[in-house]
Amino acid sequence: MPEDPDTRPTILIVEDIVFIRMMTEDYFEDAGFRTLSARSTAEAIAFLETDPTIRYLFADIHLPDGDDGQKLAEIARKRWPPVKIILTSADMPADQVRLPIRGLFVPKPYSLDRVRHAFETMS
């Protein structure tokens, strides 16, 4: 008998700091999400291209190798319009963040409960 497909909502977490990424994965898994994680824009785009179940994108703005979460959000909005996007940063003022349409910014340090609630209430 085949296994039932995973019906949990899928979130892609893009964060280069391993501890923060693991903590965020654990939180969202415990909250009932299926999690995928990437440490760069290229890895994130590869997931988006191959996994049509991704509904949420939670990305740090500053990523390694000159990658930029803002650019990732822009690409994701154009190519995968239904994906809900939240960006985060510890050192970028909210008024300097370039957000895609229907995107949100949550500064670090953040409450993961607040992030989850924001995703759940986004249209």
PDB file of C-alpha atoms in Angstrom:
ATOM      1  CA  MET A   1       0.000   0.000   0.000  1.00  0.00           C
ATOM      2  CA  PRO A   2       1.512   3.400  -0.963  1.00  0.00           C
ATOM      3  CA  GLU A   3       2.163   5.936   1.749  1.00  0.00           C
ATOM      4  CA  ASP A   4      -0.100   8.956   1.954  1.00  0.00           C
ATOM      5  CA  PRO A   5       1.481  12.050   0.439  1.00  0.00           C
ATOM      6  CA  ASP A   6       2.736  14.623   2.930  1.00  0.00           C
ATOM      7  CA  THR A   7      -0.060  17.181   3.162  1.00  0.00           C
ATOM      8  CA  ARG A   8       1.684  19.537   5.582  1.00  0.00           C
ATOM      9  CA  PRO A   9       2.345  23.044   4.238  1.00  0.00           C
ATOM     10  CA  THR A  10       5.929  23.376   2.978  1.00  0.00           C
ATOM     11  CA  ILE A  11       8.216  26.220   4.081  1.00  0.00           C
ATOM     12  CA  LEU A  12      11.605  26.958   2.549  1.00  0.00           C
ATOM     13  CA  ILE A  13      13.997  28.475   5.086  1.00  0.00           C
ATOM     14  CA  VAL A  14      16.991  30.325   3.635  1.00  0.00           C
ATOM     15  CA  GLU A  15      19.585  31.110   6.297  1.00  0.00           C
ATOM     16  CA  ASP A  16      23.361  30.735   6.238  1.00  0.00           C
ATOM     17  CA  ILE A  17      23.861  30.579  10.021  1.00  0.00           C
ATOM     18  CA  VAL A  18      23.489  26.883  10.832  1.00  0.00           C
ATOM     19  CA  PHE A  19      22.212  27.313  14.402  1.00  0.00           C
ATOM     20  CA  ILE A  20      19.480  29.761  13.355  1.00  0.00           C
ATOM     21  CA  ARG A  21      18.505  27.580  10.394  1.00  0.00           C
ATOM     22  CA  MET A  22      18.244  24.448  12.557  1.00  0.00           C
ATOM     23  CA  MET A  23      16.268  26.245  15.276  1.00  0.00           C
ATOM     24  CA  THR A  24      13.852  27.609  12.663  1.00  0.00           C
ATOM     25  CA  GLU A  25      13.471  24.184  11.011  1.00  0.00           C
ATOM     26  CA  ASP A  26      12.719  22.557  14.384  1.00  0.00           C
ATOM     27  CA  TYR A  27      10.166  25.235  15.254  1.00  0.00           C
ATOM     28  CA  PHE A  28       8.263  24.924  11.974  1.00  0.00           C
ATOM     29  CA  GLU A  29       8.404  21.102  12.010  1.00  0.00           C
ATOM     30  CA  ASP A  30       6.924  21.139  15.526  1.00  0.00           C
ATOM     31  CA  ALA A  31       4.259  23.604  14.292  1.00  0.00           C
ATOM     32  CA  GLY A  32       3.133  21.127  11.629  1.00  0.00           C
ATOM     33  CA  PHE A  33       5.084  22.298   8.577  1.00  0.00           C
ATOM     34  CA  ARG A  34       7.258  20.326   6.188  1.00  0.00           C
ATOM     35  CA  THR A  35      10.581  22.178   6.066  1.00  0.00           C
ATOM     36  CA  LEU A  36      13.232  22.568   3.420  1.00  0.00           C
ATOM     37  CA  SER A  37      16.339  24.616   4.027  1.00  0.00           C
ATOM     38  CA  ALA A  38      18.972  26.325   1.957  1.00  0.00           C
ATOM     39  CA  ARG A  39      22.025  28.420   2.766  1.00  0.00           C
ATOM     40  CA  SER A  40      22.151  30.411  -0.491  1.00  0.00           C
ATOM     41  CA  THR A  41      19.978  31.934  -3.199  1.00  0.00           C
ATOM     42  CA  ALA A  42      21.091  29.266  -5.694  1.00  0.00           C
ATOM     43  CA  GLU A  43      20.092  26.427  -3.357  1.00  0.00           C
ATOM     44  CA  ALA A  44      16.755  28.108  -2.670  1.00  0.00           C
ATOM     45  CA  ILE A  45      15.972  28.551  -6.370  1.00  0.00           C
ATOM     46  CA  ALA A  46      16.854  24.895  -6.992  1.00  0.00           C
ATOM     47  CA  PHE A  47      14.284  23.875  -4.349  1.00  0.00           C
ATOM     48  CA  LEU A  48      11.655  26.228  -5.796  1.00  0.00           C
ATOM     49  CA  GLU A  49      12.253  24.838  -9.291  1.00  0.00           C
ATOM     50  CA  THR A  50      11.888  21.212  -8.206  1.00  0.00           C
ATOM     51  CA  ASP A  51       9.306  21.264  -5.405  1.00  0.00           C
ATOM     52  CA  PRO A  52       5.896  22.669  -6.356  1.00  0.00           C
ATOM     53  CA  THR A  53       4.580  22.158  -2.812  1.00  0.00           C
ATOM     54  CA  ILE A  54       6.536  25.140  -1.391  1.00  0.00           C
ATOM     55  CA  ARG A  55       4.046  27.714  -0.126  1.00  0.00           C
ATOM     56  CA  TYR A  56       6.228  29.778   2.226  1.00  0.00           C
ATOM     57  CA  LEU A  57       9.646  31.387   1.831  1.00  0.00           C
ATOM     58  CA  PHE A  58      11.434  32.705   4.930  1.00  0.00           C
ATOM     59  CA  ALA A  59      14.791  34.187   3.938  1.00  0.00           C
ATOM     60  CA  ASP A  60      17.597  36.145   5.511  1.00  0.00           C
ATOM     61  CA  ILE A  61      18.595  39.183   3.466  1.00  0.00           C
ATOM     62  CA  HIS A  62      22.363  38.753   3.903  1.00  0.00           C
ATOM     63  CA  LEU A  63      23.555  35.429   2.505  1.00  0.00           C
ATOM     64  CA  PRO A  64      27.048  34.113   1.661  1.00  0.00           C
ATOM     65  CA  ASP A  65      28.897  34.710  -1.598  1.00  0.00           C
ATOM     66  CA  GLY A  66      27.191  38.048  -2.188  1.00  0.00           C
ATOM     67  CA  ASP A  67      23.752  36.455  -2.394  1.00  0.00           C
ATOM     68  CA  ASP A  68      20.867  38.650  -1.394  1.00  0.00           C
ATOM     69  CA  GLY A  69      17.551  37.527   0.041  1.00  0.00           C
ATOM     70  CA  GLN A  70      15.897  40.581  -1.492  1.00  0.00           C
ATOM     71  CA  LYS A  71      16.912  39.397  -4.986  1.00  0.00           C
ATOM     72  CA  LEU A  72      15.702  35.897  -4.118  1.00  0.00           C
ATOM     73  CA  ALA A  73      12.343  37.328  -3.023  1.00  0.00           C
ATOM     74  CA  GLU A  74      12.060  39.302  -6.267  1.00  0.00           C
ATOM     75  CA  ILE A  75      12.773  36.172  -8.356  1.00  0.00           C
ATOM     76  CA  ALA A  76      10.392  34.050  -6.279  1.00  0.00           C
ATOM     77  CA  ARG A  77       7.574  36.586  -6.627  1.00  0.00           C
ATOM     78  CA  LYS A  78       7.948  36.679 -10.431  1.00  0.00           C
ATOM     79  CA  ARG A  79       8.342  32.928 -10.998  1.00  0.00           C
ATOM     80  CA  TRP A  80       6.232  31.505  -8.145  1.00  0.00           C
ATOM     81  CA  PRO A  81       3.573  34.173  -7.420  1.00  0.00           C
ATOM     82  CA  PRO A  82       1.533  32.176  -4.852  1.00  0.00           C
ATOM     83  CA  VAL A  83       4.516  31.721  -2.486  1.00  0.00           C
ATOM     84  CA  LYS A  84       4.205  33.803   0.685  1.00  0.00           C
ATOM     85  CA  ILE A  85       7.454  35.645   1.410  1.00  0.00           C
ATOM     86  CA  ILE A  86       8.950  37.000   4.636  1.00  0.00           C
ATOM     87  CA  LEU A  87      12.452  38.478   4.724  1.00  0.00           C
ATOM     88  CA  THR A  88      14.547  39.022   7.835  1.00  0.00           C
ATOM     89  CA  SER A  89      17.773  40.799   8.800  1.00  0.00           C
ATOM     90  CA  ALA A  90      19.615  41.805  11.940  1.00  0.00           C
ATOM     91  CA  ASP A  91      21.315  44.846  10.468  1.00  0.00           C
ATOM     92  CA  MET A  92      19.067  46.352   7.819  1.00  0.00           C
ATOM     93  CA  PRO A  93      16.522  49.019   8.765  1.00  0.00           C
ATOM     94  CA  ALA A  94      12.986  48.117   7.684  1.00  0.00           C
ATOM     95  CA  ASP A  95      12.690  51.275   5.574  1.00  0.00           C
ATOM     96  CA  GLN A  96      15.661  50.167   3.429  1.00  0.00           C
ATOM     97  CA  VAL A  97      14.331  46.689   2.640  1.00  0.00           C
ATOM     98  CA  ARG A  98      13.109  46.125  -0.928  1.00  0.00           C
ATOM     99  CA  LEU A  99      10.095  43.884  -0.570  1.00  0.00           C
ATOM    100  CA  PRO A 100       8.167  42.225  -3.361  1.00  0.00           C
ATOM    101  CA  ILE A 101       4.431  42.795  -3.587  1.00  0.00           C
ATOM    102  CA  ARG A 102       2.710  41.017  -0.674  1.00  0.00           C
ATOM    103  CA  GLY A 103       6.076  40.457   1.047  1.00  0.00           C
ATOM    104  CA  LEU A 104       6.784  41.191   4.705  1.00  0.00           C
ATOM    105  CA  PHE A 105       9.896  42.100   6.687  1.00  0.00           C
ATOM    106  CA  VAL A 106      10.491  40.831  10.231  1.00  0.00           C
ATOM    107  CA  PRO A 107      13.679  42.143  11.888  1.00  0.00           C
ATOM    108  CA  LYS A 108      16.061  39.905  13.850  1.00  0.00           C
ATOM    109  CA  PRO A 109      15.855  38.964  16.593  1.00  0.00           C
ATOM    110  CA  TYR A 110      12.356  37.726  15.824  1.00  0.00           C
ATOM    111  CA  SER A 111       9.756  35.606  17.525  1.00  0.00           C
ATOM    112  CA  LEU A 112       9.107  32.458  15.492  1.00  0.00           C
ATOM    113  CA  ASP A 113       5.530  32.550  16.778  1.00  0.00           C
ATOM    114  CA  ARG A 114       5.222  36.013  15.210  1.00  0.00           C
ATOM    115  CA  VAL A 115       6.704  34.789  11.919  1.00  0.00           C
ATOM    116  CA  ARG A 116       4.321  31.823  11.791  1.00  0.00           C
ATOM    117  CA  HIS A 117       1.340  34.042  12.613  1.00  0.00           C
ATOM    118  CA  ALA A 118       2.384  36.497   9.895  1.00  0.00           C
ATOM    119  CA  PHE A 119       2.512  33.685   7.314  1.00  0.00           C
ATOM    120  CA  GLU A 120      -0.872  32.363   8.434  1.00  0.00           C
ATOM    121  CA  THR A 121      -2.514  35.768   8.076  1.00  0.00           C
ATOM    122  CA  MET A 122      -0.946  36.767   4.732  1.00  0.00           C
ATOM    123  CA  SER A 123      -3.341  36.861   1.812  1.00  0.00           C
TER     124      SER A 123
END
